[in-house]
PDB file of C-alpha atoms and ligand atoms in Angstrom:
ATOM      1  CA  MET A 677      16.015 -24.311  35.872  1.00 60.00           C
ATOM      2  CA  ARG A 678      15.976 -22.198  39.021  1.00 66.00           C
ATOM      3  CA  LYS A 679      19.145 -20.457  37.961  1.00 67.00           C
ATOM      4  CA  ILE A 680      17.770 -19.462  34.576  1.00 61.00           C
ATOM      5  CA  ALA A 681      14.705 -17.994  36.172  1.00 62.00           C
ATOM      6  CA  LEU A 682      16.935 -15.955  38.496  1.00 58.00           C
ATOM      7  CA  VAL A 683      19.020 -14.648  35.659  1.00 59.00           C
ATOM      8  CA  ALA A 684      15.903 -13.738  33.727  1.00 58.00           C
ATOM      9  CA  ALA A 685      14.544 -11.920  36.747  1.00 57.00           C
ATOM     10  CA  GLY A 686      17.901 -10.167  37.103  1.00 55.00           C
ATOM     11  CA  ILE A 687      17.783  -8.969  33.482  1.00 50.00           C
ATOM     12  CA  LEU A 688      14.299  -7.636  33.986  1.00 50.00           C
ATOM     13  CA  VAL A 689      15.313  -5.747  37.075  1.00 52.00           C
ATOM     14  CA  LEU A 690      18.321  -4.274  35.323  1.00 51.00           C
ATOM     15  CA  SER A 691      16.467  -3.123  32.261  1.00 53.00           C
ATOM     16  CA  GLY A 692      13.786  -1.653  34.456  1.00 51.00           C
ATOM     17  CA  ALA A 693      16.403   0.225  36.433  1.00 52.00           C
ATOM     18  CA  VAL A 694      18.248   1.523  33.344  1.00 50.00           C
ATOM     19  CA  LEU A 695      15.291   2.708  31.166  1.00 48.00           C
ATOM     20  CA  PRO A 696      13.963   5.449  33.461  1.00 50.00           C
ATOM     21  CA  LYS A 697      17.448   6.944  33.797  1.00 48.00           C
ATOM     22  CA  VAL A 698      17.729   7.224  30.041  1.00 49.00           C
ATOM     23  CA  ALA A 699      14.376   9.025  29.944  1.00 49.00           C
ATOM     24  CA  VAL A 700      15.420  11.479  32.601  1.00 51.00           C
ATOM     25  CA  ALA A 701      18.790  12.177  30.930  1.00 52.00           C
ATOM     26  CA  GLN A 702      16.999  13.411  27.852  1.00 59.00           C
ATOM     27  CA  SER A 703      16.613  17.121  28.314  1.00 64.00           C
ATOM     28  CA  PRO A 704      13.995  19.104  26.364  1.00 81.00           C
ATOM     29  CA  MET A 705      15.301  20.777  23.178  1.00 94.00           C
ATOM     30  CA  VAL A 706      15.760  24.634  23.208  1.00 96.00           C
ATOM     31  CA  ASN A 707      14.249  26.793  20.484  1.00 97.00           C
ATOM     32  CA  GLY A 708      16.665  29.040  18.647  1.00 98.00           C
ATOM     33  CA  GLN A 709      17.522  30.744  15.378  1.00 98.00           C
ATOM     34  CA  VAL A 710      20.836  30.649  13.656  1.00 98.00           C
ATOM     35  CA  THR A 711      22.418  34.096  13.244  1.00 98.00           C
ATOM     36  CA  LYS A 712      26.002  33.148  12.256  1.00 98.00           C
ATOM     37  CA  ILE A 713      28.007  30.106  11.344  1.00 98.00           C
ATOM     38  CA  ASP A 714      31.842  29.894  11.522  1.00 98.00           C
ATOM     39  CA  GLU A 715      32.786  26.531  10.031  1.00 97.00           C
ATOM     40  CA  SER A 716      36.565  27.077  10.339  1.00 96.00           C
ATOM     41  CA  ALA A 717      36.220  27.769  14.096  1.00 97.00           C
ATOM     42  CA  GLY A 718      33.532  25.060  14.672  1.00 97.00           C
ATOM     43  CA  LYS A 719      31.219  27.690  16.140  1.00 98.00           C
ATOM     44  CA  ILE A 720      27.616  28.725  15.671  1.00 98.00           C
ATOM     45  CA  THR A 721      25.800  31.809  16.957  1.00 98.00           C
ATOM     46  CA  LEU A 722      22.233  31.213  18.083  1.00 98.00           C
ATOM     47  CA  LYS A 723      19.507  33.457  19.323  1.00 98.00           C
ATOM     48  CA  HIS A 724      17.857  31.280  21.903  1.00 98.00           C
ATOM     49  CA  GLY A 725      15.340  31.008  24.692  1.00 96.00           C
ATOM     50  CA  PRO A 726      16.155  30.255  28.383  1.00 95.00           C
ATOM     51  CA  ILE A 727      18.367  27.208  29.129  1.00 96.00           C
ATOM     52  CA  LYS A 728      17.870  26.672  32.827  1.00 93.00           C
ATOM     53  CA  LYS A 729      20.426  23.950  33.214  1.00 94.00           C
ATOM     54  CA  LEU A 730      23.150  26.279  31.938  1.00 96.00           C
ATOM     55  CA  ASP A 731      21.975  29.123  34.155  1.00 95.00           C
ATOM     56  CA  MET A 732      20.595  31.124  31.292  1.00 96.00           C
ATOM     57  CA  ASN A 733      17.314  32.216  32.678  1.00 96.00           C
ATOM     58  CA  GLU A 734      16.597  34.597  29.828  1.00 96.00           C
ATOM     59  CA  GLY A 735      16.881  34.341  26.117  1.00 97.00           C
ATOM     60  CA  MET A 736      19.956  35.779  24.385  1.00 98.00           C
ATOM     61  CA  THR A 737      22.154  35.615  21.340  1.00 98.00           C
ATOM     62  CA  MET A 738      25.566  33.905  21.913  1.00 98.00           C
ATOM     63  CA  VAL A 739      28.285  31.843  20.321  1.00 98.00           C
ATOM     64  CA  PHE A 740      28.394  28.148  20.918  1.00 98.00           C
ATOM     65  CA  ARG A 741      31.008  25.514  20.126  1.00 98.00           C
ATOM     66  CA  VAL A 742      29.572  22.527  18.219  1.00 98.00           C
ATOM     67  CA  GLN A 743      30.326  18.968  19.238  1.00 97.00           C
ATOM     68  CA  ASP A 744      30.696  17.814  15.666  1.00 97.00           C
ATOM     69  CA  PRO A 745      31.594  20.193  12.817  1.00 96.00           C
ATOM     70  CA  ALA A 746      29.167  18.249  10.537  1.00 96.00           C
ATOM     71  CA  MET A 747      26.356  19.878  12.537  1.00 97.00           C
ATOM     72  CA  LEU A 748      27.184  23.169  10.894  1.00 98.00           C
ATOM     73  CA  LYS A 749      26.302  21.684   7.497  1.00 97.00           C
ATOM     74  CA  GLN A 750      22.805  20.703   8.613  1.00 95.00           C
ATOM     75  CA  VAL A 751      21.626  24.285   9.192  1.00 97.00           C
ATOM     76  CA  LYS A 752      22.058  27.761   7.697  1.00 97.00           C
ATOM     77  CA  VAL A 753      21.856  31.333   8.808  1.00 98.00           C
ATOM     78  CA  GLY A 754      18.247  32.319   9.371  1.00 98.00           C
ATOM     79  CA  ASP A 755      17.045  28.784  10.126  1.00 98.00           C
ATOM     80  CA  LYS A 756      14.804  28.211  13.149  1.00 98.00           C
ATOM     81  CA  VAL A 757      16.241  25.278  15.066  1.00 98.00           C
ATOM     82  CA  ARG A 758      15.846  23.167  18.096  1.00 97.00           C
ATOM     83  CA  PHE A 759      19.010  22.256  19.940  1.00 98.00           C
ATOM     84  CA  ASP A 760      20.488  20.960  23.096  1.00 97.00           C
ATOM     85  CA  ALA A 761      23.715  22.311  24.727  1.00 97.00           C
ATOM     86  CA  ASP A 762      25.859  21.294  27.618  1.00 97.00           C
ATOM     87  CA  ARG A 763      29.158  22.256  29.235  1.00 96.00           C
ATOM     88  CA  VAL A 764      31.863  20.040  27.555  1.00 95.00           C
ATOM     89  CA  ASN A 765      35.404  20.581  28.985  1.00 93.00           C
ATOM     90  CA  GLY A 766      34.198  23.866  30.366  1.00 93.00           C
ATOM     91  CA  GLN A 767      32.848  25.188  27.004  1.00 95.00           C
ATOM     92  CA  ILE A 768      29.263  25.574  26.234  1.00 97.00           C
ATOM     93  CA  THR A 769      28.649  23.241  23.389  1.00 98.00           C
ATOM     94  CA  VAL A 770      25.734  22.367  21.139  1.00 98.00           C
ATOM     95  CA  THR A 771      25.346  18.583  21.417  1.00 97.00           C
ATOM     96  CA  LYS A 772      22.307  18.223  19.185  1.00 97.00           C
ATOM     97  CA  ILE A 773      20.676  20.456  16.587  1.00 97.00           C
ATOM     98  CA  GLU A 774      17.816  20.015  14.185  1.00 96.00           C
ATOM     99  CA  LYS A 775      15.712  22.355  11.951  1.00 96.00           C
ATOM    100  CA  ALA A 776      12.488  23.363  13.479  1.00 95.00           C
ATOM    101  CA  ASN A 777       9.415  23.198  11.239  1.00 77.00           C
TER     102      ASN A 777
HETATM  103 CU1   CU B1445      22.873  31.731  25.979  1.00 75.65          CU
END
């Protein structure tokens, strides 16, 4: 009986320790607008606001790689979007993208 209680307590401690980390890892989405899509190259050009974690302190228009080519089918040129980007193997890559309302 005591062992079960200890295991249960351990699970509670673990889940409590893991959950806040997940919340912190989620970075806020960046606002942008699609100006060009190159499906064959797996690239998208976005006009976007500052992305502090990528040392972009001002907005700009630039080309990003996309993590999954299917992302390029979810949006079209002119769409306002919200996205997240990160350095993946040294290349700045869109990891999430969704249409903004
Ligand atoms: Cu940029």
